[in-house]
Each structure stands twice: as structure tokens, then as C-alpha cells.
XYZ file of C-alpha atoms in Angstrom:
742
model
C -29.787 43.002 32.038
C -30.059 39.381 31.673
C -31.594 37.631 34.423
C -30.352 34.250 35.859
C -31.102 31.328 33.722
C -34.775 30.114 34.669
C -34.122 26.462 33.431
C -34.163 23.562 35.794
C -32.127 20.504 36.255
C -34.883 18.409 35.935
C -34.161 15.934 33.082
C -34.991 12.179 32.351
C -33.251 9.108 32.497
C -34.347 5.616 30.630
C -34.690 2.480 32.770
C -33.158 -0.662 31.209
C -35.364 -3.454 29.630
C -35.447 -6.715 31.746
C -34.837 -10.175 30.210
C -35.292 -13.739 31.619
C -32.770 -16.319 31.975
C -31.260 -18.158 28.833
C -28.719 -20.639 28.089
C -26.569 -20.083 25.027
C -23.896 -22.380 26.016
C -25.349 -25.580 25.370
C -27.112 -25.072 22.067
C -24.392 -23.176 20.338
C -21.794 -26.122 21.565
C -23.930 -28.566 19.956
C -24.297 -26.937 16.585
C -20.294 -26.673 16.650
C -19.890 -30.216 17.407
C -22.501 -31.217 14.693
C -21.538 -29.044 12.070
C -17.930 -28.854 12.617
C -16.333 -31.047 15.285
C -15.883 -31.965 18.966
C -12.344 -30.734 18.494
C -13.501 -27.294 17.498
C -15.888 -27.004 20.222
C -13.324 -27.743 22.654
C -11.121 -25.093 21.091
C -13.863 -22.769 21.510
C -14.701 -23.564 24.933
C -13.358 -20.341 26.377
C -15.586 -18.366 23.922
C -18.417 -20.089 24.761
C -17.800 -19.775 28.467
C -17.291 -15.836 27.866
C -20.656 -15.684 26.103
C -22.458 -17.388 28.768
C -20.885 -15.115 31.381
C -21.762 -12.005 29.496
C -25.248 -13.221 29.045
C -25.772 -13.997 33.000
C -24.192 -10.701 33.579
C -26.645 -8.843 31.330
C -29.540 -10.653 33.442
C -28.032 -9.504 36.648
C -27.305 -5.985 35.467
C -31.222 -5.484 34.542
C -32.375 -6.761 37.893
C -33.236 -4.075 40.642
C -30.354 -5.669 43.008
C -27.535 -5.246 40.457
C -24.594 -3.641 42.172
C -22.229 -3.031 39.139
C -21.203 0.535 38.127
C -22.967 2.339 35.290
C -19.474 2.501 33.488
C -19.164 -1.322 33.901
C -22.657 -1.940 32.728
C -21.812 0.280 29.770
C -18.711 -1.745 28.802
C -20.754 -5.081 29.581
C -23.379 -4.070 27.044
C -21.058 -3.080 24.238
C -18.698 -6.233 24.436
C -21.964 -8.195 24.645
C -23.119 -6.536 21.531
C -20.051 -7.381 19.621
C -19.969 -10.891 20.485
C -23.701 -10.829 19.605
C -22.435 -9.837 16.104
C -19.981 -12.590 15.805
C -22.561 -15.345 17.176
C -24.979 -13.932 14.239
C -22.702 -14.316 11.437
C -21.754 -18.131 12.532
C -24.872 -19.607 14.227
C -28.320 -19.191 12.678
C -30.741 -18.889 15.086
C -34.534 -19.444 13.812
C -37.120 -21.931 14.073
C -35.674 -23.650 10.965
C -35.269 -27.395 11.782
C -31.564 -26.974 10.336
C -30.917 -24.110 12.576
C -30.333 -23.605 16.516
C -34.355 -23.625 17.150
C -34.098 -24.100 20.950
C -33.145 -20.462 21.714
C -35.734 -17.990 22.520
C -34.875 -14.333 23.504
C -37.550 -12.874 25.706
C -37.547 -9.221 26.836
C -40.095 -6.836 28.561
C -40.791 -3.247 27.649
C -39.001 -0.690 29.337
C -42.003 1.684 29.828
C -44.580 -0.768 30.188
C -43.415 -3.967 31.965
C -46.483 -5.842 31.384
C -45.762 -6.237 27.587
C -42.918 -8.527 26.378
C -41.541 -9.871 23.170
C -40.182 -13.249 22.545
C -38.372 -14.023 19.286
C -36.386 -16.953 18.157
C -33.747 -14.836 16.053
C -30.999 -12.583 17.500
C -32.588 -9.226 16.346
C -34.614 -8.889 19.353
C -31.374 -9.557 21.642
C -29.299 -7.128 19.708
C -31.981 -4.434 19.766
C -32.428 -5.069 23.635
C -28.841 -4.534 24.299
C -28.584 -1.406 22.314
C -31.404 0.125 24.114
C -29.733 -0.599 27.368
C -26.837 0.944 26.215
C -28.529 4.013 25.652
C -30.372 3.917 28.782
C -27.122 3.176 30.903
C -25.544 6.481 28.932
C -28.677 8.461 30.019
C -28.637 7.256 33.784
C -24.683 8.116 33.726
C -25.741 11.557 32.413
C -28.311 12.138 35.102
C -25.678 11.142 37.591
C -23.331 13.695 37.434
C -23.304 16.964 39.283
C -24.905 19.343 36.899
C -24.461 22.431 39.410
C -20.975 22.695 37.827
C -19.710 23.376 34.282
C -17.541 20.213 34.250
C -20.493 18.413 35.625
C -22.881 19.825 33.005
C -20.121 19.022 30.131
C -19.877 15.409 31.543
C -23.512 14.944 31.606
C -23.920 16.496 28.022
C -21.328 14.014 26.807
C -23.115 10.898 28.244
C -26.645 12.286 26.879
C -24.705 12.425 23.431
C -23.599 8.970 23.621
C -27.067 7.806 24.580
C -28.350 9.615 21.517
C -25.950 7.684 19.510
C -27.034 4.426 20.955
C -30.613 4.915 20.211
C -29.850 6.339 16.685
C -27.642 3.124 16.093
C -30.611 1.208 17.256
C -33.015 3.011 14.876
C -30.723 2.672 11.833
C -29.493 -0.733 12.001
C -31.572 -2.943 14.333
C -35.093 -1.677 15.297
C -36.755 -2.442 12.047
C -35.333 -6.222 12.076
C -36.434 -6.442 15.835
C -39.920 -5.173 15.235
C -41.014 -7.851 12.399
C -43.232 -10.596 13.370
C -46.076 -10.558 15.785
C -44.157 -10.700 19.051
C -42.514 -7.378 19.592
C -42.649 -4.263 21.796
C -43.010 -0.577 21.233
C -39.629 0.446 23.159
C -37.364 -1.020 20.476
C -39.360 0.235 17.586
C -37.796 2.607 14.854
C -40.323 5.492 16.343
C -39.295 5.116 20.021
C -35.676 4.929 19.173
C -36.037 8.198 17.155
C -37.739 9.991 19.802
C -35.181 8.845 22.508
C -32.628 10.231 20.172
C -34.312 13.676 20.101
C -34.783 13.677 23.812
C -31.330 12.691 24.562
C -29.946 15.533 22.313
C -32.358 17.954 23.653
C -30.881 17.276 27.279
C -27.372 17.501 26.169
C -27.916 20.756 24.164
C -29.635 21.911 27.603
C -26.387 21.271 29.581
C -24.582 23.161 26.872
C -27.172 26.118 27.310
C -26.477 26.277 31.143
C -22.911 26.300 30.570
C -23.294 29.299 28.168
C -25.280 31.245 30.681
C -22.476 30.320 33.213
C -19.851 31.372 31.030
C -21.476 34.838 30.232
C -22.075 34.575 26.873
C -23.880 37.061 24.777
C -27.786 36.850 24.910
C -27.574 36.394 20.963
C -25.530 33.118 21.445
C -27.723 31.927 24.274
C -30.864 32.661 22.587
C -29.728 30.224 19.426
C -28.534 27.648 22.010
C -31.680 27.794 23.849
C -33.873 27.623 20.586
C -32.267 24.523 19.615
C -32.912 23.018 22.768
C -36.633 23.713 22.433
C -36.561 22.322 18.696
C -35.191 19.144 19.814
C -37.952 18.866 22.482
C -40.458 19.859 19.959
C -39.321 16.891 17.760
C -39.431 14.371 20.824
C -43.109 15.796 21.559
C -44.137 15.113 17.818
C -43.066 11.678 18.170
C -44.767 11.097 21.428
C -48.160 12.683 19.991
C -48.671 10.078 17.440
C -49.079 6.293 17.114
C -47.353 4.125 18.431
C -46.018 5.963 21.298
C -49.042 8.575 22.067
C -50.673 5.492 24.014
C -47.663 4.031 25.327
C -45.977 6.599 27.626
C -47.104 7.943 30.963
C -48.631 11.385 30.929
C -46.152 12.780 32.990
C -43.638 11.950 30.171
C -45.732 13.854 27.676
C -46.249 16.781 30.175
C -42.492 16.864 30.733
C -41.454 17.218 27.294
C -44.186 19.659 26.345
C -43.309 21.859 29.148
C -39.667 21.804 28.098
C -40.257 22.565 24.507
C -42.093 25.579 25.733
C -40.126 26.684 28.320
C -37.002 26.668 26.110
C -38.947 28.751 23.544
C -39.808 31.271 26.016
C -36.165 31.148 27.151
C -34.965 31.714 23.485
C -37.810 34.708 23.268
C -36.361 36.241 26.395
C -32.662 36.002 25.563
C -33.404 37.366 21.901
C -35.312 40.188 23.368
C -32.458 41.167 25.394
C -30.301 41.606 22.209
C -33.103 43.422 20.711
C -33.351 45.919 23.433
C -29.518 46.520 22.935
C -30.269 47.364 19.367
C -33.303 49.534 20.423
C -35.535 47.548 18.362
C -38.187 48.132 20.772
C -41.202 46.908 18.489
C -39.657 43.403 17.790
C -38.751 42.976 21.465
C -42.152 43.598 22.734
C -43.401 40.865 20.220
C -40.869 38.283 21.050
C -41.527 38.735 24.698
C -45.253 38.542 24.193
C -44.701 35.332 22.110
C -42.712 33.813 25.077
C -45.400 34.757 27.480
C -48.142 33.183 25.181
C -46.055 30.150 24.650
C -45.713 29.506 28.498
C -49.547 30.201 29.040
C -50.506 27.703 26.236
C -48.260 25.180 27.601
C -49.811 25.193 30.930
C -53.455 24.863 29.589
C -52.768 21.927 27.102
C -50.223 19.913 29.055
C -51.086 16.778 30.928
C -50.768 16.832 34.564
C -47.919 15.156 36.329
C -45.002 17.546 35.622
C -42.406 17.972 38.249
C -42.808 20.794 40.232
C -39.291 22.115 40.028
C -39.977 22.344 36.267
C -43.603 24.473 36.921
C -41.530 26.726 39.230
C -38.868 27.576 36.470
C -41.651 28.340 34.145
C -43.016 30.786 36.391
C -39.907 32.450 37.139
C -39.231 32.847 33.360
C -42.895 34.025 32.842
C -42.102 36.779 35.737
C -38.946 38.005 33.933
C -40.630 38.012 30.465
C -43.434 40.077 32.039
C -41.112 42.402 33.601
C -39.193 43.191 30.716
C -42.308 43.655 28.511
C -43.733 45.945 30.824
C -40.620 48.099 30.805
C -40.451 47.738 26.990
C -43.944 48.883 26.540
C -43.658 51.745 28.709
C -40.520 52.891 26.716
C -42.246 52.274 23.415
C -45.163 54.302 24.471
C -43.042 57.285 25.758
C -40.267 57.417 23.565
C -40.301 55.064 20.368
C -44.083 55.004 19.351
C -43.353 52.226 17.012
C -46.151 49.855 15.859
C -45.512 46.290 17.499
C -45.703 43.564 14.576
C -47.974 40.594 15.013
C -46.572 37.097 16.159
C -47.546 35.658 12.870
C -45.230 38.081 10.886
C -41.955 37.553 13.070
C -39.280 35.147 11.589
C -38.401 32.003 13.124
C -35.965 32.466 16.027
C -32.370 31.457 15.090
C -31.057 28.366 16.379
C -27.497 26.644 16.670
C -26.834 23.184 17.474
C -23.806 22.285 19.343
C -24.782 18.712 19.706
C -25.134 15.465 17.724
C -25.337 11.782 18.114
C -22.220 10.004 19.003
C -21.118 7.936 16.025
C -21.231 4.212 17.711
C -19.689 2.502 14.770
C -16.377 2.439 15.933
C -17.468 1.450 19.576
C -19.586 -1.112 18.458
C -17.423 -2.414 15.596
C -17.260 -6.004 15.694
C -14.667 -6.676 12.897
C -11.786 -7.103 15.370
C -13.992 -9.056 17.763
C -11.916 -12.543 18.271
C -14.697 -14.509 19.397
C -15.256 -17.769 17.223
C -12.932 -16.333 14.823
C -11.698 -19.863 13.406
C -15.472 -20.589 12.496
C -15.561 -19.387 8.778
C -19.007 -20.437 7.179
C -18.661 -21.229 3.272
C -20.636 -18.303 2.329
C -18.132 -16.134 4.042
C -15.104 -17.789 2.542
C -16.741 -17.373 -1.140
C -17.583 -13.779 -0.440
C -13.804 -13.121 0.908
C -12.338 -14.894 -2.643
C -14.924 -12.501 -4.458
C -13.409 -9.302 -2.728
C -9.664 -10.571 -2.948
C -10.359 -10.953 -7.015
C -11.712 -7.445 -6.940
C -8.817 -6.011 -5.009
C -6.384 -7.936 -7.347
C -8.125 -6.587 -10.163
C -7.407 -2.825 -8.808
C -3.950 -3.778 -7.815
C -3.106 -5.246 -11.553
C -4.933 -2.467 -13.412
C -2.960 0.338 -11.307
C 0.233 -1.434 -11.425
C -0.087 -1.674 -15.477
C -0.910 2.068 -15.415
C 2.136 2.761 -13.385
C 4.612 0.773 -15.528
C 2.982 2.067 -18.463
C 3.624 5.637 -17.222
C 7.289 4.899 -16.372
C 7.748 3.245 -19.638
C 6.232 6.325 -21.747
C 8.742 8.511 -19.992
C 11.668 6.601 -20.762
C 10.625 6.368 -24.590
C 9.969 9.993 -24.800
C 13.090 11.206 -23.079
C 15.208 8.878 -25.116
C 13.595 10.411 -28.419
C 14.886 13.888 -27.144
C 17.964 12.530 -25.920
C 17.251 13.555 -22.645
C 18.926 13.660 -19.969
C 22.345 12.821 -21.966
C 22.618 16.259 -23.839
C 22.034 18.248 -20.345
C 24.482 15.981 -18.739
C 26.863 16.571 -21.825
C 26.652 20.085 -21.173
C 28.050 19.602 -17.618
C 30.628 17.400 -18.912
C 28.889 14.175 -17.867
C 29.480 12.383 -21.000
C 28.192 8.828 -21.651
C 28.081 6.179 -24.376
C 25.368 3.971 -25.214
C 25.017 0.944 -22.742
C 25.917 -1.742 -25.268
C 28.828 0.266 -26.899
C 30.297 1.004 -23.582
C 30.148 -2.807 -22.619
C 31.901 -3.520 -25.564
C 34.463 -1.025 -24.957
C 35.169 -2.335 -21.460
C 35.403 -5.869 -22.838
C 38.330 -4.647 -25.074
C 40.098 -2.596 -22.376
C 39.754 -5.736 -20.038
C 41.492 -7.673 -22.723
C 44.153 -5.153 -22.823
C 43.099 -2.959 -25.736
C 45.126 -2.329 -28.976
C 48.020 -1.491 -26.631
C 48.001 -5.176 -25.555
C 48.324 -6.520 -29.093
C 52.184 -6.039 -29.349
C 52.431 -8.649 -26.375
C 50.412 -10.999 -28.185
C 51.906 -10.605 -31.722
C 55.264 -11.275 -29.625
C 53.750 -14.383 -28.307
C 52.941 -15.364 -31.845
C 56.700 -14.743 -32.778
C 57.905 -16.896 -29.779
C 55.636 -19.811 -30.557
C 56.794 -19.732 -34.248
C 60.495 -19.689 -33.244
C 59.925 -22.505 -30.912
C 58.047 -24.769 -33.559
C 61.068 -23.859 -36.036
C 63.527 -24.779 -33.604
C 61.990 -28.310 -32.823
C 61.705 -28.925 -36.602
C 65.177 -28.462 -37.170
C 66.261 -30.256 -34.204
C 64.364 -33.142 -35.462
C 65.521 -33.101 -38.907
C 69.046 -32.799 -37.726
C 68.420 -35.982 -35.737
C 67.446 -38.013 -38.717
C 70.049 -36.472 -41.091
C 72.872 -37.563 -38.504
C 71.519 -41.052 -38.210
C 71.435 -41.103 -42.315
C 74.824 -39.946 -42.450
C 76.252 -42.520 -40.056
C 74.332 -45.444 -41.583
C 75.905 -44.313 -44.979
C 79.457 -44.289 -44.004
C 78.962 -47.603 -42.356
C 77.189 -48.879 -45.601
C 80.282 -47.537 -47.743
C 82.969 -49.047 -45.066
C 81.476 -52.545 -45.133
C 79.629 -52.808 -48.366
C 77.644 -55.944 -48.793
C 78.304 -57.050 -45.177
C 76.078 -54.012 -44.082
C 72.823 -55.537 -44.467
C 70.239 -53.712 -42.671
C 67.724 -51.211 -44.506
C 68.878 -47.859 -45.598
C 67.795 -44.807 -43.256
C 66.063 -43.116 -46.097
C 63.618 -45.979 -46.585
C 62.665 -46.077 -42.825
C 62.369 -42.256 -42.379
C 60.308 -41.511 -45.357
C 57.002 -41.113 -43.528
C 58.478 -39.154 -40.808
C 60.354 -36.759 -43.201
C 57.128 -36.401 -45.195
C 55.378 -35.107 -41.833
C 58.371 -32.906 -41.121
C 58.045 -31.370 -44.547
C 54.190 -30.846 -44.089
C 55.081 -29.152 -40.724
C 57.556 -26.931 -42.389
C 55.237 -26.039 -45.114
C 52.408 -24.998 -42.368
C 55.060 -23.029 -40.548
C 55.776 -21.056 -43.821
C 52.163 -20.255 -44.300
C 51.659 -19.520 -40.802
C 54.559 -17.195 -41.007
C 52.690 -15.353 -43.714
C 49.644 -15.167 -41.884
C 51.469 -13.496 -39.021
C 52.856 -10.928 -41.252
C 49.436 -10.202 -42.596
C 48.390 -9.769 -38.946
C 51.165 -7.517 -38.083
C 50.568 -5.439 -41.170
C 46.816 -5.327 -40.241
C 47.771 -4.066 -36.637
C 50.193 -1.065 -38.115
C 47.503 -0.259 -40.887
C 44.729 0.265 -38.112
C 46.773 1.506 -35.165
C 45.225 4.755 -35.641
C 41.893 3.700 -35.846
C 42.020 1.446 -32.862
C 43.831 3.878 -30.668
C 40.370 5.337 -29.453
C 39.917 2.193 -27.574
C 42.834 2.823 -25.347
C 41.259 6.021 -23.850
C 40.579 6.221 -20.407
C 37.885 6.551 -19.764
C 36.528 6.186 -23.142
C 34.166 9.085 -22.746
C 37.039 11.284 -23.114
C 36.919 10.513 -26.696
C 33.531 12.162 -27.179
C 33.101 15.724 -28.369
C 31.674 18.350 -25.625
C 28.755 20.203 -25.846
C 29.729 23.806 -25.843
C 27.616 26.860 -25.254
C 27.287 29.216 -28.158
C 30.392 31.644 -28.786
C 27.964 34.503 -29.153
C 24.687 35.377 -27.482
C 22.264 38.100 -28.171
C 20.223 37.816 -25.131
C 22.314 35.548 -22.734
C 19.187 33.483 -22.048
C 21.148 29.960 -22.154
C 21.463 29.785 -18.210
C 17.748 30.161 -18.011
C 16.765 27.838 -20.646
C 19.066 25.116 -19.093
C 18.041 25.763 -15.766
C 14.263 25.632 -16.586
C 14.914 22.176 -18.481
C 17.053 20.749 -15.697
C 14.138 21.779 -13.153
C 11.510 20.202 -15.295
C 13.689 16.803 -15.508
C 14.059 16.892 -11.785
C 10.231 17.330 -11.526
C 9.705 14.277 -13.745
C 12.189 12.212 -11.613
C 10.021 13.260 -8.561
C 6.961 12.051 -10.195
C 8.658 8.611 -11.030
C 9.769 8.349 -7.276
C 5.925 9.090 -6.518
C 4.653 6.498 -8.847
C 7.168 3.724 -6.963
C 5.854 4.961 -3.590
C 2.195 4.708 -4.702
C 2.580 1.047 -6.038
C 4.206 0.323 -2.636
C 1.161 1.858 -0.659
C -0.959 -0.206 -2.960
C 0.785 -3.491 -2.039
C 0.896 -2.337 1.570
C -2.633 -1.603 1.743
C -3.802 -5.021 0.020
C -1.222 -6.978 2.531
C -3.319 -5.247 5.603
C -6.666 -5.666 3.770
C -8.689 -8.214 5.843
C -12.235 -7.823 5.766
C -13.188 -11.417 6.988
C -14.074 -10.153 10.245
C -16.192 -7.548 8.686
C -17.838 -10.141 6.410
C -18.524 -12.287 9.352
C -20.272 -9.650 11.250
C -21.790 -7.711 8.479
C -25.704 -8.321 8.341
C -26.224 -6.557 4.923
C -25.393 -6.759 1.291
C -21.897 -8.257 0.748
C -22.048 -6.111 -2.220
C -22.641 -2.933 -0.361
C -19.762 -4.011 2.088
C -17.618 -4.777 -0.970
C -18.180 -1.366 -2.398
C -17.413 0.397 0.833
C -14.201 -1.533 1.313
C -12.905 -1.303 -1.977
C -13.215 2.379 -1.971
C -10.393 2.483 0.331
C -8.172 2.147 -2.831
C -9.985 5.087 -4.432
C -7.651 7.777 -3.007
C -4.388 6.001 -4.253
C -6.089 5.478 -7.811
C -6.830 9.009 -7.702
C -3.249 9.771 -6.972
C -2.048 7.513 -9.791
C -4.365 9.360 -12.286
C -3.043 12.659 -11.079
C 0.549 11.625 -11.308
C 0.322 10.467 -14.850
C -1.654 13.553 -15.877
C 0.831 15.622 -14.258
C 3.730 13.492 -16.198
C 1.737 13.944 -19.543
C 1.521 17.815 -19.045
C 5.210 17.890 -17.944
C 6.561 15.630 -20.848
C 4.858 18.431 -23.278
C 6.528 21.135 -21.427
C 9.965 19.115 -21.561
C 9.655 18.830 -25.112
C 9.190 22.387 -26.056
C 12.151 23.442 -23.356
C 14.136 20.812 -25.337
C 13.319 22.134 -28.740
C 14.390 25.537 -27.718
C 17.714 24.171 -25.941
C 18.448 22.400 -29.062
C 18.265 25.241 -31.173
C 20.408 27.252 -29.289
C 23.128 24.860 -28.525
C 22.957 23.590 -32.101
C 22.413 20.095 -30.898
C 22.095 18.370 -34.283
C 25.792 19.122 -35.227
C 26.439 17.881 -31.781
C 24.614 14.686 -32.201
C 26.313 14.331 -35.633
C 29.574 14.542 -34.258
C 28.769 12.149 -31.386
C 27.278 9.733 -34.119
C 30.450 10.019 -36.083
C 32.578 9.008 -32.764
C 30.299 6.158 -32.161
C 30.874 4.765 -35.490
C 34.785 5.139 -35.237
C 34.361 3.261 -31.822
C 32.306 0.508 -33.416
C 34.637 0.247 -36.359
C 37.830 -0.052 -33.907
C 36.090 -2.528 -32.072
C 35.318 -4.721 -35.044
C 38.686 -4.363 -36.317
C 40.184 -5.145 -32.848
C 37.971 -8.167 -32.550
C 38.944 -9.452 -35.891
C 42.912 -9.074 -35.350
C 42.243 -10.595 -31.911
C 40.267 -13.526 -33.399
C 43.172 -13.925 -35.927
C 46.030 -13.857 -33.454
C 43.997 -16.361 -31.143
C 43.602 -18.744 -34.249
C 47.618 -18.079 -34.825
C 48.363 -18.896 -30.864
C 45.992 -22.054 -31.011
C 47.705 -23.293 -34.247
C 51.294 -22.992 -32.868
C 50.295 -24.701 -29.969
C 48.825 -27.569 -31.734
C 51.612 -27.611 -34.064
C 54.241 -27.656 -31.346
C 52.434 -30.692 -29.885
C 52.365 -32.356 -33.178
C 56.206 -31.786 -33.843
C 57.264 -32.606 -30.266
C 55.224 -35.966 -30.865
C 57.143 -36.435 -34.212
C 60.616 -35.575 -32.665
C 59.883 -38.191 -30.005
C 59.176 -40.872 -32.782
C 62.566 -39.926 -34.437
C 64.559 -39.988 -31.162
C 63.091 -43.499 -30.505
C 63.911 -44.270 -34.217
C 67.570 -43.155 -33.960
C 68.084 -44.923 -30.454
C 66.652 -47.846 -31.976
C 68.954 -47.829 -35.232
C 72.053 -46.823 -32.860
C 71.419 -50.246 -31.060
C 71.016 -52.102 -34.167
C 74.281 -50.664 -35.333
C 76.383 -51.633 -32.630
C 74.855 -55.066 -33.046
C 75.718 -55.103 -36.536
C 78.925 -53.827 -36.255
C 79.777 -56.665 -33.885
C 78.586 -59.141 -36.216
C 80.530 -57.891 -39.051
C 83.684 -57.753 -36.790
C 83.126 -61.213 -36.220
C 82.651 -62.135 -39.770
C 85.946 -60.238 -40.522
C 87.742 -61.963 -37.751
C 86.717 -65.563 -38.911
C 87.962 -65.082 -42.415
C 91.284 -63.742 -41.279
C 91.536 -67.147 -39.193
C 90.700 -69.290 -42.124
C 93.394 -67.424 -44.360
C 96.116 -67.994 -41.846
C 95.502 -71.404 -41.552
C 95.561 -72.107 -45.325
C 98.769 -70.538 -45.459
C 100.128 -72.893 -42.690
C 99.125 -75.900 -44.698
C 100.812 -74.980 -47.753
């Protein structure tokens, strides 16, 4: 049977580093005023005050009288770290004369308070904050009730977070903070790495205790226990060499060394239980002896100062090991008689890690930090412009590929007469777009059927012109006849000019109009003859819809294997797939534009402490998956077009597509010829209508002149009549008088 867990709840937490008071408000505000403006400093007053409060709270949190809760201190440290990242990218803090050189960060070593570091750069401040964040997480882990499954789960989570904080310190800040003469061991790369391993060991230890409580198999418990031991062994290795071997109390070294031995022995014990069930007695004995020896060796070599509870746990486990060892040896001597292998020949115990450092990148991501956001140094603005150019180049290149892909598909389909030939099979006939538009223009104008009405309009206008001409001529003729009568009647007394002399110009114009009308009548006759002669040709334009004039693509009359439906179905399926690929391309282009719209890396540029090129490579990689999808889409389209080409060749062969295309071309040409002839006739009719309208205006004008002339002559006629009559009356009077005198 498995003995109860011999582990102990004795674990370590890390104390926070302590600092001295520091005023960040005044130096930073002066820098803003000097390099930007007083107005900018006023606008950023809230941010400056917030930073001041963060620093003040950090100082109090590290003091012994701090009453803030651990979660609140955790949040404070995280917020302050992100604020420091915003400060780092905007405020150069260094001994340089042109920088903020009045700020010195001072922090004491967490493990040896007599040592301190003072630096005029922000790296020490950031390192200390990260260290304290890990320390607070470790204290939170130690504060949970680890006598329950849920308490151990929560504790494990806190230790994992602590490991993440120390790992983040090691990988991002520790090296920078350790540069120079004034530094402390606690924020070194070596110490941060050791603390990460220690926190992982305690997190895995909580998992092991829960696995025992849940009744997991001895084999599983052995693997989990062995990983606990490995984590402690890694921490012990770091504590055993410089610079840590002379920095930590002996009690620390004793605790870690005994824990490493304890969990190795625990793994041996759990593994031996599984071996016993398998009746592998020889290895069981060897594993039990190995566990006992590890505990014994640890007691001899470890420094003094370990907690009594830990020593009691070792004694309890050793008793369980010896009990099982004695039993196994008796069984082997009596029953199995197997040779026990030496410890050196045993394979390493299997281990299984169920914990890893929490990723702190998101938790400590300062790219969304709004503090001092309005301050954009010139180098950041230039870097942003460079990145924007990179994004634009990606968008432009991919957009061109998408457009070329769509154009290629259109051209290839047009070369194969697709999808028109498939649509024709279903009765969905269509004309080329330009030809369709020409036909619609003809039909809107009335089409060939409307020419009769226009010809009638020509005839009507001609008649009106002829009538006007006759009326005008009759007016002049009537006036001339009257003038001749009076001239005959009165002889030489009728002295006014003859009408023919005065109307010569008008008559000449009327004669020209008559000649024009005669010529127009001949043109009209030719137009009507052309309409009659080409009525059959143009009748196709009166078909509604015009597509009804096209021949249909018929299925073969005879089929040997009846595969037409399958061939047509496969081709239709491929065309639908091609449409889907086209729709995907449109969606991918929209995705690229939307990603660019949301792509704001300025906050990351402002908080980045590494190479801009490294950041650019990481950020531009966001577009890689869309670029890959575009490449896959275009490759899939190319393969699909080859497939469609093969399917279309088979379709064209079975359905005799060449003859169908030839008949279509004939109809197209007939329609084109009909349109051409219609336009020719229509143009001639329009010219005729225009001619008659113009001529009518001219004749009307001449008619008015003639009317004026006739009216004037009529007035002259009356006046002359009166004059002639007076003359005649006078002569009669003279004659009478002469007779009287005689």
C-alpha cells in the first residue's frame, strides 16, 4: 500500500526589496517644459501625478508598516512597471548633461540589506519592480491554505506567476540592471534564474500533494515527485556557485538541498510501489536503497538551519523506505532470488512537469499604456513611418497578386467561352455586352418596326412643304393676273411696274424649293426601298428578348455511354469552386485593409527597448498568414483552371461546341449587319426630317414675304385705280365744256 505523503508544507517566500524616497515629478515636468512646452506639461499633469503616486505607494509597500493587501500590491507593481516603460521611451534618464541627470534610483538587496545599488538609469528601477512582483506572488502562494486541494491549486498558480515574474526579470531587464559598478546580486541573471526554478519547484510540489490527495497511481505520483526534485536540484546548483554561493544564508542552502533529496527519495518510494505491483523485486530493492542513501547523504552534507518540520518529513519518509526495503529483501530471499542491480546501472527516474513559468508579456505589456501618450520622440515617429512603408509594401504587393489572379481567371474563362457555353445549355443565352447594348439602343428608338412611323412622318412633312409652296405660288400668280387685267384695261395710264419684274427673285427661290422637294422625294423613295429590301435582315432586331434569336446548345441526339450529365456536373462544380476562390480573394483583400487600419504599433515602439528592426519583423509577421492564404488561393486557382480546361475540352467535344460557336457567330454577324443597316436608314431618315423642317421654315419665310408683297401691291392697286379714275373724270369734264362753247 502507498503510505501517506511524507512531504511537508514548509516552503519559502521572497521578501520585497526596499528603496529610498525619490521625486520623479519635478525632473520629468521640467524636461517636458524644456523640450516641449508648458502647455504640454499642463496637459500631462494627471500622468505626472499618477506616476508620483505610484512611486510613493511603492515606497510604502516595501516598508514594514505597509497595510496594503498582497493583490493590491501586485496590481500596483504591474501598473508601475508599465508606467516605467512609458517613461523609458520618452524621458532619457542618465548622467548625460542633456538628459534627466538629477534622478538616482536606490534599492537595497532583498537578501542582504546592508548592500544597495544606486543608478542614474531606469533599468535598476524596472528590475527592482519585477523582483518585488515575483516576491509578492511568492508571498501570495505561501498565504493560501495548503491543507486543501483548492488551496494548493491556488498556491501553485501563485508560485507559477512568481516564476514568470523572475523569468521575465532574467530575460529582459537583469542584464541591463547589472551593468556598472553599483549593483546587487538579487537582481542578477543568476539569482533571477535560481528564484524561477525555486518557485517552479514549489508549484510542482503543490501539484504533487494534490495528486496524492486525489489518489493517483504510484507511477504518476513518482513522475511528478521526480520533477519537483529536479527543480530543486537546479535551484541548488545555482546556489552552489558564484555569485550566489556566498550571498544566501546557510538555512536557504539547507532547505533547498534537503528538499531536492526528499523529493528524489519520494520518487524512489512511489516508483518502487509500482515495481512491487509488477513483481520487479530486484529493481524495487535498488530504488528503495537509492532513496535511503539520498536522504542519508543529504543529512550529512547539508548545512544546519533547516526547519524541523522538513527534517521530520525526511525521517518519516526514510522509515517508510526502510520498511518496504526490509519486506522486499525478505521476499526476494525467500521467493524470487533475483540479483539486485547496483544503483549506477539504474536508468534515471522518469519525470513529468505539470508547471511552467507564467507568460508575463501580456500582463506587463505597456503598448496599451496611455500615460504620456502625447509625447512622441522624433526617432519613434521616423520608425513608425518606416514600418508604415513596410506595411504599405505588403498590402500593395498582395493586392496586385489578387488583382492579377482575378484577371487571369477572367481571361482564361473567356478563352474557353465559359461560363457562357454552360449557361447556353441551360437556356441562359447572352450576347456580348457591347452588342447587347447596341441592340438595346436600337430597340429603345423603336427598332425596325418603328421605321414605318418615321417614314410616314417624312411623307407628311413633304406634303406640308409642297402645299406651302403651291399656296405661295398661287398668291403671286393671282396678284400677277390682276395686275395684267388692269394693265390691259387702262393701258398707258397703268404706270406701276409689272408684277413679273418685282417677283423674279421670289419666284426663283420658289423654283429652287420645288427642285429641292423633287430631289428629296427621290431620296425618300430610296429610303423606303431600302427599308423594304432589308426588312427581313432587320427584323431580328424586333425580337424580345434579343437572346431568343440565338441558337440553343442542344444535347447530343445519340449517346453511347450517357456521361453528358456527369461531365456537365463536374464542370459546373469546378466553376462554382472558382467563384468561391474569387470570393475568398475579395475577403482576403478586405482582411488586409482592415488589419492595416487597426495596426497601430506606436505604443509598442514607445515602450520597446530592443531593436526597432526586431520589432518590425515581429509585427510585420502578423500579415504572414494572410499572405500565405493568398498564395494558397492563387495556387489552388491555377490547378483548378487546368482542371476546368480539361473538363471543358471534353464538354466541347461531346456537345459539338465548335458548330454551336459557329452558328452563334453567324447570328452575331447578322445582328451586327442589321444594326448597321438600321443605323444607316435611321440616319438617312433623320437627315430627311431635318431637311423638311428646315425647308418648311424657308418656304414659310418666303410665303410671308409674298403675302407682304401682295398686300402692298393691293394697296398700290387701289390708289392707282383712284388716280386713274380721277384722270378719266377730268378728261370727261373738259370734253363736255368744249362742246358747250361750240
